[in-house]
GROMACS .gro file of C-alpha atoms in nm:
model
  306
    1MET     CA    1   2.179   0.944  -0.146
    2THR     CA    2   2.338   1.317  -0.221
    3ASP     CA    3   2.546   1.294   0.057
    4PHE     CA    4   2.740   1.080  -0.157
    5TYR     CA    5   2.811   1.312  -0.421
    6SER     CA    6   2.932   1.633  -0.194
    7GLY     CA    7   3.059   1.700   0.146
    8PHE     CA    8   3.248   1.458   0.365
    9TRP     CA    9   3.201   1.187   0.156
   10GLY     CA   10   3.280   1.300  -0.206
   11VAL     CA   11   3.609   1.387  -0.052
   12PHE     CA   12   3.639   1.042   0.122
   13ILE     CA   13   3.563   0.857  -0.167
   14THR     CA   14   3.758   1.062  -0.405
   15VAL     CA   15   4.074   1.024  -0.127
   16ILE     CA   16   4.047   0.655  -0.101
   17VAL     CA   17   4.020   0.575  -0.489
   18ILE     CA   18   4.319   0.786  -0.552
   19VAL     CA   19   4.554   0.665  -0.251
   20SER     CA   20   4.490   0.308  -0.350
   21LEU     CA   21   4.574   0.341  -0.722
   22ILE     CA   22   4.870   0.535  -0.632
   23TRP     CA   23   4.956   0.234  -0.405
   24LEU     CA   24   4.918  -0.022  -0.631
   25GLY     CA   25   5.144   0.181  -0.859
   26VAL     CA   26   5.421   0.164  -0.627
   27LEU     CA   27   5.332  -0.222  -0.528
   28LEU     CA   28   5.357  -0.310  -0.892
   29LYS     CA   29   5.708  -0.095  -0.892
   30SER     CA   30   5.874  -0.234  -0.599
   31GLN     CA   31   5.793  -0.624  -0.744
   32ALA     CA   32   5.896  -0.560  -1.119
   33VAL     CA   33   6.304  -0.468  -1.017
   34ILE     CA   34   6.369  -0.796  -0.873
   35LYS     CA   35   6.552  -0.974  -1.089
   36LEU     CA   36   6.804  -1.286  -1.026
   37LYS     CA   37   7.100  -1.283  -1.211
   38LYS     CA   38   7.242  -1.545  -1.442
   39GLY     CA   39   7.292  -1.876  -1.187
   40GLU     CA   40   7.195  -1.681  -0.889
   41LYS     CA   41   6.878  -1.873  -0.691
   42ALA     CA   42   6.561  -1.688  -0.529
   43GLU     CA   43   6.571  -1.601  -0.173
   44VAL     CA   44   6.410  -1.808   0.045
   45ILE     CA   45   6.150  -1.601   0.280
   46ASN     CA   46   6.085  -1.715   0.628
   47HIS     CA   47   5.771  -1.875   0.643
   48LYS     CA   48   5.681  -2.238   0.641
   49TRP     CA   49   5.398  -2.398   0.583
   50ASP     CA   50   5.321  -2.755   0.652
   51GLY     CA   51   5.636  -2.825   0.786
   52ASP     CA   52   5.861  -2.787   0.519
   53LEU     CA   53   5.649  -2.582   0.282
   54GLN     CA   54   5.847  -2.269   0.199
   55GLU     CA   55   5.792  -1.941   0.041
   56TYR     CA   56   6.065  -1.819  -0.236
   57ASN     CA   57   6.126  -1.441  -0.333
   58ASN     CA   58   6.092  -1.485  -0.720
   59PRO     CA   59   6.042  -1.195  -0.965
   60LEU     CA   60   5.684  -1.173  -1.082
   61PRO     CA   61   5.609  -1.327  -1.482
   62GLY     CA   62   5.660  -1.031  -1.724
   63TRP     CA   63   5.330  -1.138  -1.850
   64TRP     CA   64   5.140  -1.063  -1.521
   65LEU     CA   65   5.303  -0.754  -1.492
   66THR     CA   66   5.223  -0.689  -1.793
   67LEU     CA   67   4.842  -0.743  -1.749
   68PHE     CA   68   4.819  -0.615  -1.398
   69VAL     CA   69   4.958  -0.237  -1.541
   70LEU     CA   70   4.650  -0.297  -1.792
   71THR     CA   71   4.444  -0.310  -1.529
   72ILE     CA   72   4.524  -0.009  -1.347
   73VAL     CA   73   4.520   0.152  -1.653
   74PHE     CA   74   4.201   0.027  -1.748
   75ALA     CA   75   4.082   0.166  -1.351
   76VAL     CA   76   4.228   0.540  -1.444
   77GLY     CA   77   4.003   0.570  -1.790
   78TYR     CA   78   3.678   0.409  -1.602
   79LEU     CA   79   3.696   0.643  -1.342
   80ALA     CA   80   3.777   0.934  -1.597
   81LEU     CA   81   3.462   0.813  -1.826
   82TYR     CA   82   3.231   0.733  -1.517
   83PRO     CA   83   3.191   0.929  -1.178
   84GLY     CA   84   3.428   0.701  -0.927
   85LEU     CA   85   3.598   0.987  -0.847
   86VAL     CA   86   3.312   1.207  -0.701
   87LEU     CA   87   3.481   1.523  -0.716
   88PHE     CA   88   3.578   1.579  -1.047
   89GLY     CA   89   3.268   1.405  -1.197
   90ASN     CA   90   3.306   1.237  -1.513
   91ALA     CA   91   3.367   1.297  -1.929
   92LYS     CA   92   3.044   1.171  -2.007
   93GLY     CA   93   2.857   1.331  -1.775
   94TRP     CA   94   2.649   0.952  -1.678
   95THR     CA   95   2.454   0.938  -1.366
   96SER     CA   96   2.255   0.636  -1.226
   97ALA     CA   97   1.971   0.892  -1.252
   98GLY     CA   98   1.984   0.993  -1.576
   99GLN     CA   99   2.033   0.618  -1.717
  100LEU     CA  100   1.706   0.583  -1.532
  101LYS     CA  101   1.551   0.853  -1.698
  102GLN     CA  102   1.626   0.712  -2.034
  103GLU     CA  103   1.521   0.376  -2.015
  104VAL     CA  104   1.146   0.536  -1.853
  105ALA     CA  105   1.153   0.735  -2.112
  106LYS     CA  106   1.220   0.443  -2.373
  107ALA     CA  107   0.967   0.239  -2.222
  108ASP     CA  108   0.711   0.501  -2.204
  109ALA     CA  109   0.737   0.536  -2.591
  110LYS     CA  110   0.722   0.184  -2.652
  111TYR     CA  111   0.403   0.076  -2.393
  112GLY     CA  112   0.251   0.433  -2.347
  113PRO     CA  113   0.017   0.396  -2.628
  114ILE     CA  114  -0.103   0.078  -2.454
  115TYR     CA  115  -0.150   0.247  -2.125
  116ASP     CA  116  -0.348   0.520  -2.274
  117LYS     CA  117  -0.576   0.330  -2.492
  118TYR     CA  118  -0.698   0.187  -2.169
  119ALA     CA  119  -0.698   0.522  -1.985
  120LYS     CA  120  -0.975   0.630  -2.221
  121LEU     CA  121  -1.182   0.310  -2.093
  122PRO     CA  122  -1.389   0.326  -1.757
  123ILE     CA  123  -1.240   0.159  -1.481
  124ALA     CA  124  -1.514  -0.091  -1.486
  125GLN     CA  125  -1.471  -0.173  -1.867
  126VAL     CA  126  -1.079  -0.186  -1.809
  127SER     CA  127  -1.116  -0.458  -1.546
  128GLN     CA  128  -1.294  -0.740  -1.770
  129ASP     CA  129  -1.040  -0.707  -2.034
  130LYS     CA  130  -0.772  -0.986  -1.977
  131GLU     CA  131  -0.450  -0.798  -2.148
  132ALA     CA  132  -0.546  -0.524  -1.928
  133ARG     CA  133  -0.572  -0.705  -1.605
  134GLU     CA  134  -0.264  -0.886  -1.704
  135MET     CA  135  -0.093  -0.595  -1.707
  136GLY     CA  136  -0.273  -0.427  -1.426
  137GLN     CA  137  -0.168  -0.783  -1.246
  138ARG     CA  138   0.193  -0.686  -1.312
  139LEU     CA  139   0.182  -0.325  -1.164
  140PHE     CA  140  -0.015  -0.444  -0.844
  141TYR     CA  141   0.323  -0.736  -0.829
  142THR     CA  142   0.610  -0.474  -0.850
  143TYR     CA  143   0.458  -0.169  -0.612
  144CYS     CA  144   0.134  -0.342  -0.395
  145ILE     CA  145   0.234  -0.655  -0.289
  146GLN     CA  146   0.481  -0.581  -0.041
  147CYS     CA  147   0.201  -0.426   0.217
  148HIS     CA  148  -0.136  -0.637   0.026
  149GLY     CA  149   0.025  -0.966  -0.003
  150ALA     CA  150   0.059  -1.128  -0.390
  151ASP     CA  151  -0.291  -1.289  -0.316
  152ALA     CA  152  -0.394  -0.912  -0.217
  153ARG     CA  153  -0.544  -1.061   0.065
  154GLY     CA  154  -0.359  -0.804   0.327
  155ALA     CA  155  -0.222  -0.873   0.685
  156LYS     CA  156  -0.219  -0.729   0.978
  157GLY     CA  157  -0.262  -0.378   0.913
  158PHE     CA  158  -0.328  -0.376   0.564
  159PRO     CA  159  -0.626  -0.389   0.412
  160ASN     CA  160  -0.794  -0.733   0.206
  161LEU     CA  161  -0.830  -0.580  -0.152
  162THR     CA  162  -1.028  -0.918  -0.262
  163ASP     CA  163  -1.350  -0.877  -0.004
  164ALA     CA  164  -1.664  -0.623  -0.017
  165ASP     CA  165  -1.535  -0.449   0.254
  166TRP     CA  166  -1.368  -0.103   0.217
  167LEU     CA  167  -1.259   0.172   0.440
  168TYR     CA  168  -1.300   0.413   0.199
  169GLY     CA  169  -1.562   0.280  -0.025
  170GLY     CA  170  -1.527   0.060  -0.290
  171THR     CA  171  -1.632   0.202  -0.629
  172SER     CA  172  -1.381   0.281  -0.892
  173GLU     CA  173  -1.333   0.605  -0.828
  174LYS     CA  174  -1.297   0.572  -0.472
  175ILE     CA  175  -1.040   0.288  -0.537
  176LEU     CA  176  -0.890   0.542  -0.812
  177GLU     CA  177  -0.870   0.802  -0.585
  178THR     CA  178  -0.695   0.619  -0.299
  179ILE     CA  179  -0.417   0.482  -0.552
  180GLU     CA  180  -0.351   0.895  -0.633
  181LYS     CA  181  -0.368   1.043  -0.394
  182GLY     CA  182  -0.328   0.805  -0.035
  183ARG     CA  183  -0.495   0.776   0.280
  184HIS     CA  184  -0.398   0.866   0.619
  185GLY     CA  185  -0.598   0.714   0.860
  186GLN     CA  186  -0.572   0.827   1.222
  187MET     CA  187  -0.707   0.638   1.498
  188PRO     CA  188  -0.646   0.821   1.823
  189ALA     CA  189  -0.524   0.706   2.152
  190PHE     CA  190  -0.791   0.717   2.435
  191GLY     CA  191  -0.564   0.546   2.712
  192ALA     CA  192  -0.472   0.831   2.859
  193ALA     CA  193  -0.833   0.982   2.866
  194PHE     CA  194  -1.008   0.702   2.957
  195GLY     CA  195  -0.748   0.526   3.196
  196GLU     CA  196  -0.728   0.089   3.211
  197GLU     CA  197  -1.105   0.069   3.320
  198LYS     CA  198  -1.266   0.245   3.102
  199VAL     CA  199  -1.077   0.123   2.776
  200ARG     CA  200  -1.182  -0.222   2.857
  201ASP     CA  201  -1.539  -0.082   2.897
  202VAL     CA  202  -1.538   0.057   2.549
  203ALA     CA  203  -1.372  -0.253   2.405
  204ASN     CA  204  -1.649  -0.497   2.552
  205TYR     CA  205  -1.925  -0.275   2.404
  206VAL     CA  206  -1.757  -0.324   2.071
  207LEU     CA  207  -1.730  -0.663   2.116
  208GLN     CA  208  -2.094  -0.670   2.183
  209ILE     CA  209  -2.191  -0.465   1.869
  210ALA     CA  210  -1.981  -0.690   1.649
  211GLY     CA  211  -2.164  -0.997   1.814
  212LYS     CA  212  -1.876  -1.168   2.000
  213PRO     CA  213  -1.839  -1.310   2.354
  214HIS     CA  214  -1.833  -1.002   2.564
  215ASN     CA  215  -1.858  -0.898   2.930
  216GLU     CA  216  -2.208  -0.784   2.958
  217LEU     CA  217  -2.159  -0.566   3.272
  218ARG     CA  218  -1.864  -0.416   3.138
  219ALA     CA  219  -2.024  -0.328   2.722
  220SER     CA  220  -2.303  -0.149   2.952
  221ARG     CA  221  -2.084   0.085   3.077
  222GLY     CA  222  -1.853   0.104   2.750
  223GLN     CA  223  -2.179   0.189   2.544
  224ALA     CA  224  -2.218   0.546   2.744
  225THR     CA  225  -1.850   0.603   2.642
  226PHE     CA  226  -1.900   0.501   2.258
  227GLN     CA  227  -2.216   0.704   2.275
  228GLN     CA  228  -2.012   1.005   2.389
  229VAL     CA  229  -1.660   0.954   2.192
  230CYS     CA  230  -1.643   0.678   1.938
  231VAL     CA  231  -1.977   0.795   1.791
  232ALA     CA  232  -1.808   1.111   1.609
  233CYS     CA  233  -1.614   0.884   1.323
  234HIS     CA  234  -1.773   0.542   1.400
  235GLY     CA  235  -2.161   0.644   1.394
  236ALA     CA  236  -2.415   0.554   1.659
  237ASP     CA  237  -2.448   0.241   1.542
  238GLY     CA  238  -2.061   0.143   1.487
  239LYS     CA  239  -2.108   0.089   1.094
  240GLY     CA  240  -1.838   0.331   1.031
  241ASN     CA  241  -1.774   0.634   0.807
  242LYS     CA  242  -1.613   0.612   0.467
  243ASP     CA  243  -1.579   0.966   0.436
  244VAL     CA  244  -1.288   0.967   0.709
  245GLY     CA  245  -1.214   0.597   0.644
  246ALA     CA  246  -1.376   0.484   0.991
  247PRO     CA  247  -1.372   0.121   1.003
  248ASN     CA  248  -1.746  -0.083   1.050
  249LEU     CA  249  -1.724  -0.236   1.396
  250THR     CA  250  -2.058  -0.482   1.403
  251ASP     CA  251  -1.903  -0.700   1.098
  252LYS     CA  252  -1.664  -0.999   1.104
  253ILE     CA  253  -1.367  -0.807   0.931
  254TRP     CA  254  -1.049  -0.671   1.133
  255LEU     CA  255  -0.829  -0.494   1.011
  256TYR     CA  256  -0.548  -0.566   1.332
  257GLY     CA  257  -0.771  -0.856   1.502
  258GLY     CA  258  -1.108  -0.838   1.679
  259ALA     CA  259  -0.977  -1.028   1.993
  260GLU     CA  260  -1.014  -0.818   2.310
  261ALA     CA  261  -0.690  -0.749   2.390
  262THR     CA  262  -0.637  -0.615   2.034
  263ILE     CA  263  -0.933  -0.357   2.077
  264VAL     CA  264  -0.764  -0.234   2.397
  265GLU     CA  265  -0.452  -0.212   2.208
  266THR     CA  266  -0.622   0.016   1.924
  267VAL     CA  267  -0.823   0.201   2.223
  268THR     CA  268  -0.532   0.251   2.448
  269ASN     CA  269  -0.258   0.373   2.143
  270GLY     CA  270  -0.423   0.422   1.869
  271ARG     CA  271  -0.383   0.317   1.527
  272ASN     CA  272  -0.198   0.495   1.255
  273ASN     CA  273  -0.236   0.363   0.878
  274VAL     CA  274  -0.066   0.526   0.545
  275MET     CA  275  -0.134   0.468   0.234
  276PRO     CA  276   0.148   0.606  -0.070
  277ALA     CA  277  -0.001   0.805  -0.295
  278TRP     CA  278   0.106   0.704  -0.627
  279LYS     CA  279  -0.020   0.954  -0.889
  280ASP     CA  280   0.277   1.136  -0.898
  281PHE     CA  281   0.522   0.830  -0.941
  282LEU     CA  282   0.349   0.619  -1.162
  283GLY     CA  283   0.138   0.860  -1.392
  284ASP     CA  284  -0.220   0.896  -1.465
  285SER     CA  285  -0.244   0.579  -1.729
  286LYS     CA  286  -0.083   0.331  -1.520
  287VAL     CA  287  -0.275   0.434  -1.207
  288HIS     CA  288  -0.601   0.378  -1.371
  289LEU     CA  289  -0.516   0.056  -1.499
  290LEU     CA  290  -0.382  -0.025  -1.181
  291ALA     CA  291  -0.711   0.121  -1.008
  292ALA     CA  292  -0.906  -0.141  -1.249
  293TYR     CA  293  -0.674  -0.435  -1.171
  294VAL     CA  294  -0.788  -0.395  -0.790
  295TYR     CA  295  -1.150  -0.304  -0.869
  296GLY     CA  296  -1.191  -0.620  -1.050
  297LEU     CA  297  -1.067  -0.845  -0.733
  298SER     CA  298  -1.398  -0.774  -0.605
  299ASN     CA  299  -1.601  -0.718  -0.882
  300THR     CA  300  -1.563  -1.030  -1.132
  301PRO     CA  301  -1.841  -1.185  -1.326
  302ASP     CA  302  -1.841  -1.457  -1.088
  303ALA     CA  303  -1.867  -1.266  -0.754
  304ALA     CA  304  -2.144  -1.031  -0.907
  305ALA     CA  305  -2.332  -1.386  -0.941
  306LYS     CA  306  -2.314  -1.507  -0.652
   0.00000   0.00000   0.00000
């Protein structure tokens, strides 16, 4: 956005605004000098519509000209007070970023003590507080639903936050760490190294350990490749590794889908997932409250009783 406040765009916007104002002034002046003498009729302009509808070159009404002049005067004053003329700044020193900072500071002064109150409590305890959950939900709706959905059940490539399956761990500490620092999960592409046939063999072995229909011959061949290469992240039993975010391949939960074609696509092209870090943007107190809400989605009293 800084490109719009300097360089070519600053010159472009300033010139357009000044030229427009001058042109409007000249146009207004040219129309203001048209006057009819007593008894003189207005000239008929050579335009016709619908056969007999014509336009007359009547002088503009005085009240209309006055209003037009006032709008130009208002425009000049507004451009002087606010940064419409980019190159010349503005008398008020106003910027949209500055206004945002003022509004954020005002909101922090009003709501900061409430956030700070919950920041001192354990996440598990905060997750059971009704007011805290409502506040956390509003934060979730503002910043998280774009990826995880309003119901927090995710979508293809975006984790479901309401179940017990966590790539990096579902403890309150791990959830807080994820929101604070973000995550960058990478699955290497093995298509070039394996070749098409070996990729399909590995995919069928993954289907086998997941308890899904598969080709026995391909699965038996794919097991050797899996134990040589894939075990480094997913483990010898295929149950994953939360330290690196490697998913469990033996359950029924799939981030991108568990069909053979999808697994082949994953092994061939790899995956690259990014969870943004929110600590610097939201601050410690809001992140703490948001983590408590997310933690509560899969750790409710009702869920624990089942």
